Amino acid sequence: MTTTLPPNIQMVDLKNQYLRFKEEIDREVMDVLASTAYINGPKVQQFQADLEEYLQVKHVIPCANGTDALQIALMALGLEPGDEVIVPAFTYVATAEVIALLQLKPVMVDVDPATFNVTAELIEQAITRRTKAVVPVHLFGQSCDMEPIMEVARRHGIYVVEDNAQAIGADYTFADGHIQKTGTIGDIGCTSFYPSKNLGAYGDGGAVYTNSEELAVICKSVANHGQSAQRYYHDLVGVNSRLDAIQAAILGVKLRHLDVFAEARRRAAAFYDQAFAGISELTRPARQSNSTHVFHQYTLLVNNGQRDALQAHLQEKKVPCMIYYPVPLYEQKAYRSATVRGRGGLPVTESLCNSVISLPMHTELDEESLAYICEVVRSFFQK
Ligand SMILES: *Cc1c(COP(=O)(O)O)cnc(C)c1O
């Protein structure tokens, strides 16, 4: 071992990132306090415009969190109870939760074993006459292969709502060479500003985005009590979901650094990749040629059935790690009656839940910490 005492390593380091931008962020927050524009107001409008510019999307509708963003998007599509919405079974629960909450029917499908993302082929196999939408999740920071997914969706006349909570800033390249940000390719994109996300607030936050004028108007109305263009006239049953002005001010500062943050994450990922190259029991994260990776998570596959033992070893050596996700959605108590659709079950999801492990990943990882983490992982396989 190069270090005798383990450095203080965290899964996500919010504190040191804050300290780097403290002056600017404190000033922005104090501005909001002094202005008393606590709801909507100039900071929210400015952040909305900045995010539209960054994503190159026509409309951003800020809201209270990423789960609300998904709910608002699905409410805007005018679906009927019982309509089927396809989701990957290997994702965070929020993706399926909003579907169930709206009395729609989540149909869970498998994912690709290399990218952990849902594919056009898996989606198409699950489409029936009742299917109205699909929610591809850009898991761990890499885009789903969106071009064939859009082709299948258009051919079957179903909506595409992208769950971009983990991949904000990632670029997807189409066959003709043009590039779009994840979340701006489908009908509606949804993102989360939960503190540990790649663009994290200091509390909750989220956004819906779309290039459709029509869907933007409806999403905006749904997020604001279903109010029409005329104040106190309500055309829809909506929700109350707003991005806090203080959070918008903080996000405005951090958005300017989002690409630099992604670069820091990629550097950490490259360090891990190199350190684990010779360990045959580990599969490193796959890189797709048509998507950049913003590494919301750095997730390894442990191929020898020793995942839980590796987890215990890391914990013992004070290296934090997480299992995203330990249980397929359809095995969660609340979702046991959900429909699962795939040839021979969902074997990839089953196997991923037993073999994935995510290592510390954030913008403040220094070489000493990375070297320590890698040494601890390596020592497990050299026993
Ligand atoms: C974080 C996350 C959400 C939910 O976002 P919140 O802001 O926590 O509501 C939804 N989907 C995925 C894939 C996420 O990672």
Tab-separated table of N, CA and C in Angstrom, residues 38-124:
chain	number	residue	atom	x	y	z
A	38	TYR	N	-38.608	35.260	-4.206
A	38	TYR	CA	-38.351	33.881	-3.779
A	38	TYR	C	-38.990	32.846	-4.694
A	39	ILE	N	-40.081	33.227	-5.353
A	39	ILE	CA	-40.792	32.299	-6.242
A	39	ILE	C	-40.671	32.828	-7.666
A	40	ASN	N	-40.263	31.953	-8.576
A	40	ASN	CA	-39.987	32.363	-9.965
A	40	ASN	C	-39.050	33.573	-9.964
A	41	GLY	N	-39.402	34.645	-10.629
A	41	GLY	CA	-38.531	35.817	-10.589
A	41	GLY	C	-37.311	35.681	-11.487
A	42	PRO	N	-36.432	36.686	-11.447
A	42	PRO	CA	-35.328	36.783	-12.418
A	42	PRO	C	-34.320	35.634	-12.362
A	43	LYS	N	-34.008	35.111	-11.178
A	43	LYS	CA	-32.995	34.033	-11.122
A	43	LYS	C	-33.507	32.762	-11.802
A	44	VAL	N	-34.779	32.480	-11.608
A	44	VAL	CA	-35.353	31.286	-12.236
A	44	VAL	C	-35.411	31.484	-13.750
A	45	GLN	N	-35.827	32.684	-14.167
A	45	GLN	CA	-35.906	32.960	-15.611
A	45	GLN	C	-34.531	32.909	-16.264
A	46	GLN	N	-33.543	33.439	-15.571
A	46	GLN	CA	-32.186	33.446	-16.126
A	46	GLN	C	-31.649	32.017	-16.266
A	47	PHE	N	-31.864	31.217	-15.211
A	47	PHE	CA	-31.385	29.831	-15.274
A	47	PHE	C	-32.092	29.065	-16.390
A	48	GLN	N	-33.382	29.291	-16.519
A	48	GLN	CA	-34.143	28.637	-17.586
A	48	GLN	C	-33.542	28.987	-18.961
A	49	ALA	N	-33.269	30.263	-19.173
A	49	ALA	CA	-32.696	30.700	-20.456
A	49	ALA	C	-31.291	30.115	-20.648
A	50	ASP	N	-30.493	30.106	-19.582
A	50	ASP	CA	-29.133	29.565	-19.677
A	50	ASP	C	-29.157	28.074	-20.008
A	51	LEU	N	-30.099	27.351	-19.404
A	51	LEU	CA	-30.178	25.910	-19.655
A	51	LEU	C	-30.676	25.635	-21.080
A	52	GLU	N	-31.611	26.450	-21.569
A	52	GLU	CA	-32.064	26.316	-22.963
A	52	GLU	C	-30.883	26.493	-23.912
A	53	GLU	N	-30.073	27.487	-23.618
A	53	GLU	CA	-28.899	27.782	-24.442
A	53	GLU	C	-27.897	26.615	-24.377
A	54	TYR	N	-27.627	26.142	-23.144
A	54	TYR	CA	-26.650	25.055	-22.980
A	54	TYR	C	-27.099	23.785	-23.697
A	55	LEU	N	-28.388	23.450	-23.530
A	55	LEU	CA	-28.896	22.199	-24.100
A	55	LEU	C	-29.264	22.345	-25.570
A	56	GLN	N	-29.338	23.595	-26.037
A	56	GLN	CA	-29.819	23.862	-27.401
A	56	GLN	C	-31.205	23.256	-27.586
A	57	VAL	N	-32.083	23.622	-26.652
A	57	VAL	CA	-33.458	23.135	-26.717
A	57	VAL	C	-34.368	24.359	-26.639
A	58	LYS	N	-35.549	24.253	-27.254
A	58	LYS	CA	-36.405	25.446	-27.347
A	58	LYS	C	-37.028	25.836	-26.012
A	59	HIS	N	-37.456	24.844	-25.238
A	59	HIS	CA	-38.179	25.179	-24.014
A	59	HIS	C	-37.677	24.367	-22.819
A	60	VAL	N	-37.324	25.058	-21.749
A	60	VAL	CA	-37.054	24.414	-20.466
A	60	VAL	C	-38.138	24.872	-19.497
A	61	ILE	N	-38.743	23.923	-18.793
A	61	ILE	CA	-39.712	24.263	-17.761
A	61	ILE	C	-39.152	23.764	-16.436
A	62	PRO	N	-38.626	24.668	-15.608
A	62	PRO	CA	-38.069	24.243	-14.320
A	62	PRO	C	-39.176	23.738	-13.407
A	63	CYS	N	-38.856	22.766	-12.555
A	63	CYS	CA	-39.848	22.259	-11.614
A	63	CYS	C	-39.152	21.815	-10.323
A	64	ALA	N	-39.916	21.179	-9.423
A	64	ALA	CA	-39.438	20.992	-8.048
A	64	ALA	C	-38.438	19.853	-7.864
A	65	ASN	N	-38.478	18.845	-8.705
A	65	ASN	CA	-37.534	17.714	-8.607
A	65	ASN	C	-37.665	16.845	-9.861
A	66	GLY	N	-36.780	15.861	-9.966
A	66	GLY	CA	-36.770	15.029	-11.161
A	66	GLY	C	-37.978	14.108	-11.273
A	67	THR	N	-38.498	13.672	-10.146
A	67	THR	CA	-39.681	12.812	-10.164
A	67	THR	C	-40.888	13.605	-10.669
A	68	ASP	N	-41.009	14.847	-10.191
A	68	ASP	CA	-42.075	15.722	-10.703
A	68	ASP	C	-41.922	15.943	-12.201
A	69	ALA	N	-40.681	16.119	-12.648
A	69	ALA	CA	-40.444	16.346	-14.079
A	69	ALA	C	-41.030	15.191	-14.887
A	70	LEU	N	-40.774	13.953	-14.439
A	70	LEU	CA	-41.310	12.783	-15.136
A	70	LEU	C	-42.838	12.771	-15.085
A	71	GLN	N	-43.369	13.130	-13.924
A	71	GLN	CA	-44.827	13.134	-13.774
A	71	GLN	C	-45.469	14.194	-14.671
A	72	ILE	N	-44.883	15.371	-14.689
A	72	ILE	CA	-45.413	16.462	-15.520
A	72	ILE	C	-45.372	16.055	-16.992
A	73	ALA	N	-44.259	15.455	-17.406
A	73	ALA	CA	-44.117	15.028	-18.805
A	73	ALA	C	-45.209	14.033	-19.174
A	74	LEU	N	-45.421	13.034	-18.299
A	74	LEU	CA	-46.430	12.015	-18.619
A	74	LEU	C	-47.842	12.583	-18.562
A	75	MET	N	-48.091	13.539	-17.637
A	75	MET	CA	-49.421	14.165	-17.569
A	75	MET	C	-49.706	14.984	-18.825
A	76	ALA	N	-48.642	15.502	-19.452
A	76	ALA	CA	-48.826	16.367	-20.626
A	76	ALA	C	-49.203	15.582	-21.880
A	77	LEU	N	-49.039	14.256	-21.840
A	77	LEU	CA	-49.250	13.475	-23.059
A	77	LEU	C	-50.700	13.049	-23.264
A	78	GLY	N	-51.563	13.361	-22.311
A	78	GLY	CA	-52.980	13.041	-22.467
A	78	GLY	C	-53.259	11.551	-22.525
A	79	LEU	N	-52.558	10.766	-21.716
A	79	LEU	CA	-52.756	9.316	-21.732
A	79	LEU	C	-53.983	8.934	-20.908
A	80	GLU	N	-54.510	7.746	-21.202
A	80	GLU	CA	-55.698	7.236	-20.507
A	80	GLU	C	-55.276	6.170	-19.504
A	81	PRO	N	-56.039	6.035	-18.395
A	81	PRO	CA	-55.724	4.972	-17.436
A	81	PRO	C	-55.621	3.624	-18.149
A	82	GLY	N	-54.599	2.856	-17.793
A	82	GLY	CA	-54.411	1.542	-18.407
A	82	GLY	C	-53.497	1.566	-19.622
A	83	ASP	N	-53.219	2.747	-20.152
A	83	ASP	CA	-52.268	2.830	-21.271
A	83	ASP	C	-50.910	2.317	-20.816
A	84	GLU	N	-50.235	1.636	-21.715
A	84	GLU	CA	-48.946	1.042	-21.351
A	84	GLU	C	-47.781	1.991	-21.619
A	85	VAL	N	-46.881	2.049	-20.648
A	85	VAL	CA	-45.664	2.852	-20.795
A	85	VAL	C	-44.477	1.928	-20.515
A	86	ILE	N	-43.576	1.841	-21.476
A	86	ILE	CA	-42.433	0.930	-21.359
A	86	ILE	C	-41.295	1.599	-20.599
A	87	VAL	N	-40.745	0.875	-19.617
A	87	VAL	CA	-39.582	1.368	-18.847
A	87	VAL	C	-38.579	0.234	-18.651
A	88	PRO	N	-37.306	0.583	-18.537
A	88	PRO	CA	-36.330	-0.455	-18.189
A	88	PRO	C	-36.551	-0.912	-16.742
A	89	ALA	N	-36.324	-2.206	-16.482
A	89	ALA	CA	-36.471	-2.733	-15.113
A	89	ALA	C	-35.247	-2.414	-14.273
A	90	PHE	N	-34.171	-1.995	-14.944
A	90	PHE	CA	-32.938	-1.680	-14.226
A	90	PHE	C	-32.780	-0.160	-14.215
A	91	THR	N	-33.405	0.481	-13.221
A	91	THR	CA	-33.352	1.932	-13.075
A	91	THR	C	-33.772	2.282	-11.655
A	92	TYR	N	-33.719	3.583	-11.362
A	92	TYR	CA	-34.213	4.067	-10.086
A	92	TYR	C	-35.742	4.009	-10.091
A	93	VAL	N	-36.327	3.791	-8.936
A	93	VAL	CA	-37.767	3.542	-8.831
A	93	VAL	C	-38.632	4.682	-9.381
A	94	ALA	N	-38.141	5.929	-9.318
A	94	ALA	CA	-38.954	7.085	-9.726
A	94	ALA	C	-39.510	6.943	-11.131
A	95	THR	N	-38.734	6.324	-12.012
A	95	THR	CA	-39.137	6.194	-13.409
A	95	THR	C	-40.456	5.430	-13.524
A	96	ALA	N	-40.581	4.340	-12.777
A	96	ALA	CA	-41.807	3.533	-12.844
A	96	ALA	C	-42.893	4.085	-11.921
A	97	GLU	N	-42.454	4.712	-10.854
A	97	GLU	CA	-43.390	5.212	-9.827
A	97	GLU	C	-44.424	6.174	-10.398
A	98	VAL	N	-43.966	7.152	-11.191
A	98	VAL	CA	-44.902	8.150	-11.716
A	98	VAL	C	-45.896	7.512	-12.676
A	99	ILE	N	-45.465	6.476	-13.379
A	99	ILE	CA	-46.364	5.784	-14.313
A	99	ILE	C	-47.498	5.139	-13.516
A	100	ALA	N	-47.112	4.424	-12.456
A	100	ALA	CA	-48.117	3.764	-11.611
A	100	ALA	C	-49.029	4.787	-10.936
A	101	LEU	N	-48.438	5.865	-10.481
A	101	LEU	CA	-49.192	6.909	-9.781
A	101	LEU	C	-50.285	7.498	-10.670
A	102	LEU	N	-50.027	7.594	-11.946
A	102	LEU	CA	-50.984	8.186	-12.895
A	102	LEU	C	-51.957	7.139	-13.440
A	103	GLN	N	-52.003	5.949	-12.803
A	103	GLN	CA	-52.902	4.870	-13.215
A	103	GLN	C	-52.575	4.350	-14.616
A	104	LEU	N	-51.337	4.584	-15.042
A	104	LEU	CA	-50.885	3.998	-16.302
A	104	LEU	C	-50.247	2.662	-15.969
A	105	LYS	N	-49.914	1.887	-17.008
A	105	LYS	CA	-49.398	0.552	-16.734
A	105	LYS	C	-47.910	0.470	-17.086
A	106	PRO	N	-47.034	0.393	-16.073
A	106	PRO	CA	-45.617	0.244	-16.398
A	106	PRO	C	-45.350	-1.139	-16.984
A	107	VAL	N	-44.689	-1.178	-18.115
A	107	VAL	CA	-44.277	-2.442	-18.724
A	107	VAL	C	-42.755	-2.468	-18.683
A	108	MET	N	-42.230	-3.416	-17.892
A	108	MET	CA	-40.796	-3.409	-17.641
A	108	MET	C	-40.049	-4.311	-18.620
A	109	VAL	N	-38.975	-3.761	-19.168
A	109	VAL	CA	-38.183	-4.519	-20.146
A	109	VAL	C	-36.726	-4.600	-19.689
A	110	ASP	N	-35.984	-5.479	-20.360
A	110	ASP	CA	-34.579	-5.714	-20.007
A	110	ASP	C	-33.690	-4.621	-20.596
A	111	VAL	N	-32.417	-4.695	-20.275
A	111	VAL	CA	-31.455	-3.709	-20.773
A	111	VAL	C	-30.278	-4.417	-21.445
A	112	ASP	N	-29.472	-3.624	-22.118
A	112	ASP	CA	-28.277	-4.147	-22.781
A	112	ASP	C	-27.214	-4.476	-21.726
A	113	PRO	N	-26.565	-5.665	-21.827
A	113	PRO	CA	-25.614	-6.057	-20.774
A	113	PRO	C	-24.360	-5.177	-20.736
A	114	ALA	N	-23.996	-4.540	-21.842
A	114	ALA	CA	-22.769	-3.737	-21.860
A	114	ALA	C	-23.018	-2.310	-21.389
A	115	THR	N	-24.094	-1.690	-21.864
A	115	THR	CA	-24.334	-0.272	-21.536
A	115	THR	C	-25.314	-0.075	-20.387
A	116	PHE	N	-26.020	-1.125	-19.994
A	116	PHE	CA	-27.051	-1.084	-18.955
A	116	PHE	C	-28.274	-0.266	-19.400
A	117	ASN	N	-28.314	0.109	-20.663
A	117	ASN	CA	-29.422	0.925	-21.177
A	117	ASN	C	-30.397	0.085	-21.986
A	118	VAL	N	-31.642	0.554	-22.031
A	118	VAL	CA	-32.660	-0.089	-22.838
A	118	VAL	C	-32.330	0.151	-24.318
A	119	THR	N	-32.738	-0.786	-25.181
A	119	THR	CA	-32.429	-0.651	-26.619
A	119	THR	C	-33.722	-0.638	-27.446
A	120	ALA	N	-33.587	-0.191	-28.698
A	120	ALA	CA	-34.732	-0.146	-29.607
A	120	ALA	C	-35.362	-1.533	-29.751
A	121	GLU	N	-34.504	-2.554	-29.830
A	121	GLU	CA	-34.983	-3.917	-30.039
A	121	GLU	C	-35.817	-4.392	-28.836
A	122	LEU	N	-35.300	-4.150	-27.620
A	122	LEU	CA	-36.026	-4.572	-26.416
A	122	LEU	C	-37.347	-3.814	-26.282
A	123	ILE	N	-37.343	-2.558	-26.686
A	123	ILE	CA	-38.571	-1.758	-26.629
A	123	ILE	C	-39.584	-2.304	-27.631
A	124	GLU	N	-39.114	-2.544	-28.861
A	124	GLU	CA	-40.042	-2.969	-29.909
A	124	GLU	C	-40.716	-4.298	-29.565
